[in-house]
CSV table of C-alpha atoms and ligand atoms in Angstrom, one decimal:
chain,number,residue,atom,x,y,z
M,1,MET,CA,-19.0,15.3,-2.6
M,2,ALA,CA,-20.9,17.2,0.3
M,3,ARG,CA,-22.3,14.0,1.8
M,4,LYS,CA,-19.6,12.5,1.9
M,5,ILE,CA,-17.7,15.4,3.7
M,6,LYS,CA,-20.9,15.6,6.0
M,7,SER,CA,-20.4,11.8,6.7
M,8,ALA,CA,-16.7,12.0,8.0
M,9,LYS,CA,-17.5,14.8,10.0
M,10,ARG,CA,-20.3,13.3,11.6
M,11,LYS,CA,-17.8,10.1,12.1
M,12,SER,CA,-15.3,12.3,13.4
M,13,ALA,CA,-17.8,13.8,15.7
M,14,GLN,CA,-18.9,10.5,17.2
M,15,ARG,CA,-15.6,9.7,18.0
M,16,VAL,CA,-15.1,11.9,20.7
M,17,SER,CA,-12.6,11.3,23.9
M,18,LYS,CA,-14.2,9.2,26.3
M,19,LEU,CA,-12.3,8.4,30.0
M,20,ALA,CA,-10.7,5.0,30.3
M,21,ASN,CA,-9.0,3.0,32.9
M,22,ILE,CA,-5.4,3.4,31.2
M,23,VAL,CA,-2.5,1.6,33.1
M,24,ILE,CA,1.2,2.2,31.9
M,25,LEU,CA,4.2,0.2,32.7
M,26,GLY,CA,7.2,1.9,32.6
M,27,SER,CA,7.5,4.8,35.7
M,28,GLY,CA,10.3,6.2,33.8
M,29,GLY,CA,10.2,9.7,32.3
M,30,TRP,CA,8.2,8.9,29.6
M,31,GLY,CA,5.7,6.7,31.1
M,32,THR,CA,5.4,9.1,34.1
M,33,ALA,CA,5.3,12.3,31.7
M,34,LEU,CA,2.0,10.0,29.5
M,35,ALA,CA,0.5,9.4,33.4
M,36,VAL,CA,0.6,13.1,34.2
M,37,MET,CA,-1.2,14.0,31.1
M,38,THR,CA,-3.7,11.5,30.9
M,39,ALA,CA,-4.3,12.2,34.7
M,40,LYS,CA,-5.0,15.8,33.4
M,41,SER,CA,-7.2,14.6,30.9
M,42,GLY,CA,-9.8,13.1,33.6
M,43,HIS,CA,-8.7,9.4,32.8
M,44,SER,CA,-8.3,6.7,35.8
M,45,VAL,CA,-4.7,5.9,35.1
M,46,THR,CA,-2.1,3.5,37.0
M,47,LEU,CA,1.5,3.7,37.0
M,48,TRP,CA,3.6,0.1,36.9
M,49,SER,CA,7.4,-0.2,37.6
M,50,PRO,CA,9.0,-3.9,38.3
M,51,PHE,CA,11.0,-2.0,40.8
M,52,GLU,CA,9.7,-1.3,44.4
M,53,GLU,CA,12.3,1.5,45.1
M,54,GLU,CA,11.3,3.2,41.9
M,55,ILE,CA,7.4,2.9,43.4
M,56,ALA,CA,8.3,3.5,47.0
M,57,GLU,CA,10.2,7.1,46.0
M,58,LEU,CA,6.8,7.9,43.2
M,59,SER,CA,4.5,7.3,46.5
M,60,GLN,CA,6.5,9.0,48.8
M,61,THR,CA,7.0,12.5,47.0
M,62,ARG,CA,4.6,12.4,44.4
M,63,GLU,CA,7.4,13.6,41.8
M,64,HIS,CA,10.4,12.1,39.7
M,65,LYS,CA,13.3,14.3,41.0
M,66,LYS,CA,15.8,13.4,38.6
M,67,LEU,CA,13.7,13.1,35.3
M,68,LEU,CA,10.6,15.6,35.9
M,69,PRO,CA,11.6,17.8,38.5
M,70,GLY,CA,8.8,20.1,39.5
M,71,ILE,CA,6.1,17.9,37.6
M,72,ILE,CA,3.8,16.8,40.7
M,73,LEU,CA,2.0,13.8,39.9
M,74,PRO,CA,-1.9,14.6,40.5
M,75,PRO,CA,-3.4,12.1,43.5
M,76,GLU,CA,-5.8,10.3,40.9
M,77,ILE,CA,-2.5,8.7,39.5
M,78,ALA,CA,-2.4,5.0,41.2
M,79,LEU,CA,1.0,3.4,41.6
M,80,THR,CA,1.8,0.0,41.9
M,81,THR,CA,4.4,-3.0,40.8
M,82,SER,CA,1.9,-5.9,40.4
M,83,LEU,CA,0.6,-6.6,37.2
M,84,ASP,CA,-2.7,-7.2,37.9
M,85,MET,CA,-3.8,-4.1,37.8
M,86,ALA,CA,-3.3,-4.6,34.3
M,87,LEU,CA,-6.5,-6.7,34.0
M,88,GLY,CA,-9.3,-4.3,34.0
M,89,ALA,CA,-7.5,-1.7,31.5
M,90,GLU,CA,-9.2,-0.5,28.5
M,91,LEU,CA,-5.6,0.9,27.3
M,92,LEU,CA,-2.3,-0.5,28.3
M,93,ILE,CA,0.4,1.4,27.3
M,94,LEU,CA,4.4,0.1,27.6
M,95,ALA,CA,6.5,2.7,28.5
M,96,VAL,CA,10.0,0.2,29.3
M,97,PRO,CA,13.1,0.3,27.1
M,98,SER,CA,13.1,-1.7,24.0
M,99,PHE,CA,15.2,-4.3,25.7
M,100,ALA,CA,12.4,-4.8,28.2
M,101,VAL,CA,9.1,-5.0,25.8
M,102,ARG,CA,9.6,-8.8,25.5
M,103,GLN,CA,9.9,-9.9,29.1
M,104,THR,CA,7.4,-6.9,30.1
M,105,ALA,CA,4.5,-8.3,27.5
M,106,ARG,CA,5.5,-11.9,28.4
M,107,ARG,CA,4.6,-11.1,31.9
M,108,LEU,CA,1.1,-9.6,30.8
M,109,ARG,CA,0.4,-12.8,28.8
M,110,GLU,CA,0.2,-14.7,32.5
M,111,ARG,CA,-2.3,-12.0,33.5
M,112,LEU,CA,-4.3,-11.2,30.3
M,113,SER,CA,-6.9,-13.6,28.2
M,114,ASP,CA,-8.4,-10.9,26.4
M,115,VAL,CA,-6.3,-7.7,25.5
M,116,THR,CA,-7.6,-4.8,23.5
M,117,VAL,CA,-5.4,-2.3,22.7
M,118,ILE,CA,-1.5,-2.0,23.7
M,119,ALA,CA,0.3,1.2,22.7
M,120,ASN,CA,4.2,0.9,22.6
M,121,VAL,CA,5.9,3.8,23.1
M,122,ALA,CA,9.4,2.7,23.2
M,123,LYS,CA,11.5,3.2,20.5
M,124,GLY,CA,13.7,0.3,18.8
M,125,LEU,CA,14.7,-3.0,17.8
M,126,GLU,CA,14.8,-5.8,19.3
M,127,GLU,CA,18.6,-7.2,19.4
M,128,GLY,CA,19.2,-9.8,17.6
M,129,ARG,CA,16.2,-11.0,15.7
M,130,LEU,CA,16.2,-6.9,14.5
M,131,ILE,CA,12.0,-7.4,14.9
M,132,ARG,CA,9.9,-4.1,15.3
M,133,LEU,CA,8.6,-3.7,18.7
M,134,SER,CA,5.1,-4.3,17.9
M,135,GLU,CA,6.0,-7.4,16.0
M,136,VAL,CA,7.5,-8.9,19.7
M,137,ILE,CA,4.3,-7.8,21.4
M,138,GLU,CA,2.0,-9.5,18.9
M,139,GLU,CA,4.2,-12.9,19.0
M,140,GLU,CA,3.9,-12.9,23.3
M,141,LEU,CA,0.5,-11.6,23.1
M,142,PRO,CA,-1.2,-12.6,20.0
M,143,SER,CA,-4.7,-11.5,20.2
M,144,ALA,CA,-3.3,-8.0,21.1
M,145,ARG,CA,-4.5,-5.5,19.1
M,146,VAL,CA,-0.6,-3.2,19.1
M,147,VAL,CA,-0.5,0.3,18.3
M,148,ALA,CA,3.2,2.2,17.8
M,149,LEU,CA,2.4,5.8,18.9
M,150,SER,CA,5.5,7.6,18.2
M,151,GLY,CA,6.7,11.4,17.2
M,152,PRO,CA,9.0,14.1,18.5
M,153,SER,CA,7.7,14.1,22.3
M,154,HIS,CA,10.3,14.6,24.8
M,155,ALA,CA,8.9,13.8,28.5
M,156,GLU,CA,9.8,17.3,29.6
M,157,GLU,CA,7.9,19.3,27.8
M,158,VAL,CA,4.7,16.8,27.7
M,159,ALA,CA,4.5,16.9,31.2
M,160,ARG,CA,4.6,20.4,31.0
M,161,GLY,CA,1.5,20.7,28.8
M,162,ILE,CA,3.9,22.0,25.7
M,163,PRO,CA,2.1,21.6,22.7
M,164,THR,CA,3.2,18.3,21.2
M,165,SER,CA,2.3,16.0,17.8
M,166,VAL,CA,2.4,12.4,17.5
M,167,VAL,CA,1.3,9.5,15.3
M,168,SER,CA,-0.6,6.5,16.4
M,169,SER,CA,-0.3,3.7,14.6
M,170,SER,CA,-1.4,0.0,13.8
M,171,ARG,CA,-2.3,-2.5,11.7
M,172,HIS,CA,-5.6,-2.4,13.1
M,173,GLY,CA,-7.2,0.8,12.4
M,174,SER,CA,-9.6,1.0,14.6
M,175,ALA,CA,-7.2,0.3,17.6
M,176,ALA,CA,-5.1,3.3,16.0
M,177,GLU,CA,-8.0,5.7,15.7
M,178,LEU,CA,-9.0,3.9,20.0
M,179,VAL,CA,-5.5,5.4,21.1
M,180,GLN,CA,-6.2,8.7,19.1
M,181,ASP,CA,-9.6,9.4,20.8
M,182,THR,CA,-8.2,8.5,24.2
M,183,LEU,CA,-5.2,10.3,24.2
M,184,MET,CA,-5.7,13.2,22.1
M,185,ASN,CA,-6.6,17.0,23.7
M,186,PRO,CA,-5.6,20.0,23.1
M,187,CYS,CA,-1.9,20.1,24.3
M,188,PHE,CA,-1.2,16.4,22.6
M,189,ARG,CA,-2.6,16.4,18.9
M,190,ILE,CA,-2.6,12.7,17.7
M,191,TYR,CA,-2.4,12.0,13.5
M,192,THR,CA,-3.2,8.2,12.7
M,193,ASN,CA,-1.1,6.8,10.2
M,194,PRO,CA,-1.6,3.1,9.0
M,195,ASP,CA,2.0,2.7,8.2
M,196,ILE,CA,3.7,0.9,11.1
M,197,VAL,CA,6.7,-0.1,9.4
M,198,GLY,CA,7.4,3.7,8.5
M,199,VAL,CA,6.4,4.6,11.7
M,200,GLU,CA,8.8,2.1,14.1
M,201,LEU,CA,11.9,2.3,11.8
M,202,GLY,CA,11.5,6.3,11.7
M,203,GLY,CA,11.5,6.0,16.0
M,204,ALA,CA,13.9,3.4,16.1
M,205,LEU,CA,16.7,4.9,13.3
M,206,LYS,CA,16.7,8.6,14.2
M,207,ASN,CA,18.3,7.9,17.4
M,208,VAL,CA,21.2,6.8,15.7
M,209,MET,CA,21.4,10.1,13.7
M,210,ALA,CA,21.0,12.0,17.4
M,211,LEU,CA,24.2,10.2,18.3
M,212,ALA,CA,26.4,11.6,14.7
M,213,ALA,CA,24.4,14.8,15.3
M,214,GLY,CA,25.4,15.0,19.4
M,215,VAL,CA,29.5,13.2,17.9
M,216,SER,CA,29.2,16.3,15.5
M,217,ASP,CA,28.7,19.2,18.5
M,218,GLY,CA,31.0,17.3,20.7
M,219,LEU,CA,33.5,17.7,18.2
M,220,GLY,CA,33.1,21.3,18.2
M,221,LEU,CA,31.8,21.3,14.3
M,222,GLY,CA,28.7,23.4,12.9
M,223,ASP,CA,25.6,24.1,11.6
M,224,ASN,CA,26.3,23.2,8.4
M,225,THR,CA,27.5,19.8,9.6
M,226,LYS,CA,24.5,18.5,11.5
M,227,ALA,CA,22.2,19.8,8.6
M,228,MET,CA,24.1,17.2,6.4
M,229,LEU,CA,23.6,14.8,9.1
M,230,MET,CA,20.2,15.3,9.7
M,231,THR,CA,19.7,15.1,5.5
M,232,ARG,CA,21.9,12.7,4.6
M,233,GLY,CA,20.6,10.5,7.9
M,234,LEU,CA,17.2,10.9,6.9
M,235,SER,CA,17.8,9.9,3.2
M,236,GLU,CA,19.8,6.7,4.5
M,237,MET,CA,17.0,6.0,7.1
M,238,ALA,CA,14.4,5.9,4.4
M,239,ARG,CA,16.4,3.8,2.2
M,240,LEU,CA,16.8,1.2,4.6
M,241,GLY,CA,12.6,1.8,5.6
M,242,VAL,CA,11.8,1.4,2.1
M,243,ALA,CA,13.7,-1.8,1.6
M,244,MET,CA,11.8,-3.4,4.3
M,245,GLY,CA,8.5,-2.5,3.5
M,246,ALA,CA,7.9,1.4,4.4
M,247,ARG,CA,6.3,4.5,3.0
M,248,ARG,CA,8.9,7.1,1.6
M,249,GLU,CA,6.3,9.5,2.6
M,250,THR,CA,6.1,8.6,6.3
M,251,PHE,CA,9.5,9.7,7.0
M,252,ALA,CA,8.5,13.0,5.7
M,253,GLY,CA,6.4,12.8,8.8
M,254,LEU,CA,6.3,13.5,12.3
M,255,THR,CA,8.2,10.3,13.1
M,256,GLY,CA,10.9,10.5,10.8
M,257,VAL,CA,11.7,14.4,10.4
M,258,GLY,CA,9.8,15.4,12.9
M,259,ASP,CA,11.5,13.2,15.5
M,260,LEU,CA,14.5,14.0,14.1
M,261,VAL,CA,14.7,17.5,14.0
M,262,VAL,CA,13.9,17.7,17.8
M,263,THR,CA,16.7,14.7,18.9
M,264,CYS,CA,18.9,16.1,17.0
M,265,THR,CA,18.6,19.8,18.4
M,266,SER,CA,17.7,19.2,21.9
M,267,MET,CA,19.6,18.4,24.9
M,268,HIS,CA,16.6,16.8,26.2
M,269,SER,CA,17.6,13.9,24.2
M,270,ARG,CA,20.1,11.1,25.6
M,271,ASN,CA,20.9,9.8,22.2
M,272,ARG,CA,22.2,13.3,21.7
M,273,ARG,CA,23.7,13.9,25.2
M,274,PHE,CA,25.3,10.4,25.0
M,275,GLY,CA,26.8,11.4,21.3
M,276,ILE,CA,28.5,14.9,22.7
M,277,MET,CA,30.6,13.0,25.3
M,278,VAL,CA,31.4,10.3,22.6
M,279,GLY,CA,32.4,13.6,20.9
M,280,GLU,CA,34.5,15.2,23.0
M,281,GLY,CA,36.5,11.8,23.6
M,282,VAL,CA,34.8,10.0,26.7
M,283,PRO,CA,35.0,6.1,25.4
M,284,PRO,CA,31.6,4.8,24.6
M,285,LYS,CA,30.8,2.9,27.6
M,286,GLU,CA,31.7,5.3,30.0
M,287,ALA,CA,29.4,7.6,28.4
M,288,LEU,CA,26.5,5.4,28.7
M,289,GLU,CA,27.3,5.1,32.3
M,290,ARG,CA,27.2,8.8,32.6
M,291,VAL,CA,23.8,9.6,31.1
M,292,GLY,CA,22.8,6.7,33.6
M,293,GLN,CA,19.5,6.3,31.6
M,294,THR,CA,18.5,4.4,28.5
M,295,VAL,CA,20.3,5.4,25.2
M,296,GLU,CA,18.1,3.6,23.0
M,297,GLY,CA,20.3,5.0,19.8
M,298,TYR,CA,23.5,2.9,21.5
M,299,LYS,CA,22.1,-0.4,20.1
M,300,ALA,CA,20.1,1.0,17.1
M,301,THR,CA,23.5,1.1,15.7
M,302,LEU,CA,23.7,-2.2,16.0
M,303,ALA,CA,20.6,-3.1,14.1
M,304,ALA,CA,20.5,-0.8,11.8
M,305,HIS,CA,24.1,-1.6,11.2
M,306,GLU,CA,23.4,-5.5,10.7
M,307,LEU,CA,19.7,-4.8,9.1
M,308,ALA,CA,21.7,-2.3,6.0
M,309,LYS,CA,24.1,-5.0,5.5
M,310,ARG,CA,21.4,-7.9,5.0
M,311,LYS,CA,19.1,-5.7,2.6
M,312,GLY,CA,22.7,-4.6,1.0
M,313,ILE,CA,21.6,-0.8,1.8
M,314,GLU,CA,24.1,1.6,1.9
M,315,MET,CA,23.8,3.7,5.1
M,316,PRO,CA,27.1,5.9,5.6
M,317,ILE,CA,26.5,7.9,8.6
M,318,THR,CA,25.0,4.4,10.4
M,319,GLU,CA,28.2,2.5,9.1
M,320,CYS,CA,30.6,5.3,10.7
M,321,CYS,CA,28.6,5.6,14.2
M,322,HIS,CA,29.0,1.7,14.5
M,323,ARG,CA,32.9,2.1,13.9
M,324,VAL,CA,33.1,4.7,16.1
M,325,LEU,CA,30.7,2.7,18.8
M,326,TYR,CA,31.7,-0.6,18.3
M,327,GLY,CA,35.4,-0.6,16.3
M,328,GLY,CA,37.5,1.9,18.3
M,329,LEU,CA,37.4,4.5,15.1
M,330,SER,CA,37.6,7.9,16.9
M,331,PRO,CA,35.0,10.6,16.1
M,332,ARG,CA,37.4,13.1,14.2
M,333,ASN,CA,38.4,10.2,11.9
M,334,GLY,CA,35.1,8.9,11.5
M,335,MET,CA,33.8,12.4,10.2
M,336,TYR,CA,36.9,12.9,7.8
M,337,ALA,CA,36.1,9.1,6.2
M,338,LEU,CA,32.4,10.3,5.5
M,339,MET,CA,33.4,13.6,4.0
M,340,THR,CA,35.6,11.8,1.5
M,341,ARG,CA,33.4,9.1,0.4
M,342,PRO,CA,33.2,8.2,-3.2
M,343,LYS,CA,31.6,11.1,-5.1
M,344,THR,CA,27.7,10.2,-5.0
M,345,HIS,CA,24.3,12.0,-6.2
M,346,GLU,CA,21.9,13.1,-4.0
M,347,VAL,CA,18.4,11.5,-5.1
M,348,GLU,CA,18.0,8.0,-5.5
M,349,GLU,CA,16.4,8.2,-8.9
M,350,HIS,CA,18.6,10.1,-10.8
M,351,PRO,CA,17.5,11.4,-14.4
M,352,TRP,CA,20.8,11.5,-16.4
M,353,PHE,CA,21.1,7.2,-15.4
B,401,NAD,N1,11.9,10.1,27.7
B,401,NAD,C1,10.9,10.6,26.4
B,401,NAD,O1,11.0,11.7,26.4
B,401,NAD,C2,10.9,9.6,25.2
B,401,NAD,C3,9.7,10.0,24.8
B,401,NAD,C4,9.5,9.5,23.6
B,401,NAD,C5,9.6,8.0,23.5
B,401,NAD,N2,10.8,7.5,24.5
B,401,NAD,C6,10.7,5.9,24.6
B,401,NAD,O2,10.0,5.5,25.3
B,401,NAD,C7,11.2,4.4,26.0
B,401,NAD,C8,11.1,5.0,27.6
B,401,NAD,O3,11.7,5.4,27.8
B,401,NAD,P1,11.7,6.3,29.2
B,401,NAD,O4,12.5,7.8,29.3
B,401,NAD,O5,10.5,6.5,30.2
B,401,NAD,O6,12.7,5.4,29.8
B,401,NAD,P2,13.5,5.2,31.6
B,401,NAD,O7,15.2,4.8,31.5
B,401,NAD,O8,13.3,6.9,32.2
B,401,NAD,O9,12.8,4.4,32.3
B,401,NAD,C9,12.0,3.1,32.1
B,401,NAD,C10,11.5,2.7,32.8
B,401,NAD,O10,10.8,1.4,32.2
B,401,NAD,C11,11.0,0.3,33.4
B,401,NAD,N3,11.9,-0.3,33.5
B,401,NAD,C12,13.3,-0.5,32.8
B,401,NAD,N4,13.9,-1.5,33.3
B,401,NAD,C13,12.6,-2.8,33.2
B,401,NAD,C14,12.6,-4.0,33.2
B,401,NAD,N5,14.1,-4.3,33.0
B,401,NAD,N6,11.4,-4.5,32.8
B,401,NAD,C15,10.4,-4.1,33.1
B,401,NAD,N7,10.8,-2.7,33.4
B,401,NAD,C16,11.4,-1.9,33.4
B,401,NAD,C17,11.2,1.1,34.4
B,401,NAD,O11,10.1,1.6,35.0
B,401,NAD,C18,11.9,2.3,34.2
B,401,NAD,O12,11.7,3.2,35.1
B,401,NAD,C19,12.3,4.5,25.5
B,401,NAD,O13,12.3,3.5,24.1
B,401,NAD,C20,12.4,5.7,25.0
B,401,NAD,O14,13.1,5.8,23.5
B,401,NAD,C21,10.8,8.1,25.9
C-alpha cells in the first residue's frame, strides 16, 4: 500500500507543468482570459480570431474594453487572424461559440496533419444533430485527442487571477492530464474526470437552468424559487445525462452543480442576464440582441428539449423554458405551469414503489 502511494506521488511529481506553445482560437471573453492566464504562467501564447477588426482592436489597445475592461494583454501574447499559427502548437484551445466549433475545426483540418491535443472550452451541443462538441471535433479531426475543459469559470474572474477550479476530461487520459499539467497554476486548479459525456452535458445543460433562474429573477420571485429551479434543474440534467451514458456523480461535481451555482447566481452570466430580460417581459429575440454576445442557453434549450423527447425523459424546467422562448408562453404562466404539475416524488428510486 505504502509503495503504491509513493509511486503515485512520484508520478504526479513527474507531471510538473512545462512551458508550451499554446494557440487559442477565439478572442472573445473566455479565449482572452485564458490567453492572459496562460501567458502569465510563462507559456508562449497566440490568440486567434477570424475577424480582422477584433484582432486590429486588440493589437491597438491590448485590452478587451467591452468584455474584460482593465485587463491588459501581456506583450508575450501574439495576435493573429492566420490559422497557420496553429501548425506548431503543442496545445490548441478552441474558445469559439458552439455554433462555430465545426467550421473552425474544419478549417484546422486543412492545415494540420498531425494534431496533438485540442481542448474545447465551448459549452453547448451541435444544433440539429445534437451531438457533443468533442464528437464534432473528432469527426472533423479524427487524429486529434480532444479534451473538454469545463467548470465554473467566469472569464472576468479568471483574467484577474481569482481562484478557480475546472475539469479536464477526455477519452484519452493522457490528453486530459496534459491539459491539467499545462494549464494548472496556483489560481487555476484542474481536476481530471474520464466521464466526458457527463462533463460536456453538464456544461451545456446548466445554461438552460441559468436562463430559468434569470427568468425567475426577472419576474421578481425569490431565493426559494431559485433554489428550487437549481435543485430540480440539476435533477433533470442528471436524468438526461444518465440516459445518454453519463455518470450521475459527475453532475454533483464542478461541471454539474459547480457550474450551475455560478451561472444561476452571477451577474457575469449572460444566460442569466438574458433570462432576467425575458422575465421582465422583453421578447426573447430582442433580449438576445440586447445581450449582444454568445447566449449558449438559447440554443441549448432547443437541443435539450429535443433530446429529452428522443430519450423519453421528463425535463419540466427545460420544457417550460422551451415554451417561453419558442412557443410564446408568458414567463408568469410558465412558472404557474411548473408549480401546478401533478404531484411526484423527489428521488428517482422511491422505496414505496
Ligand atoms: N465567457 C466566459 O466566462 C466563459 C467561460 C467558460 C466557457 N465559456 C464558453 O466559451 C465559449 C466562448 O465564449 P465567449 O464568452 O468567449 O464568447 P464571445 O462571444 O465573447 O467570443 C467568441 C469568440 O469566438 C470567435 N468567433 C465568433 N464567431 C465565430 C465564427 N463564426 N467562427 C470562428 N470564430 C468565431 C470570435 O473571436 C469571438 O470573439 C462559449 O461556448 C461559452 O459558453 C465562456
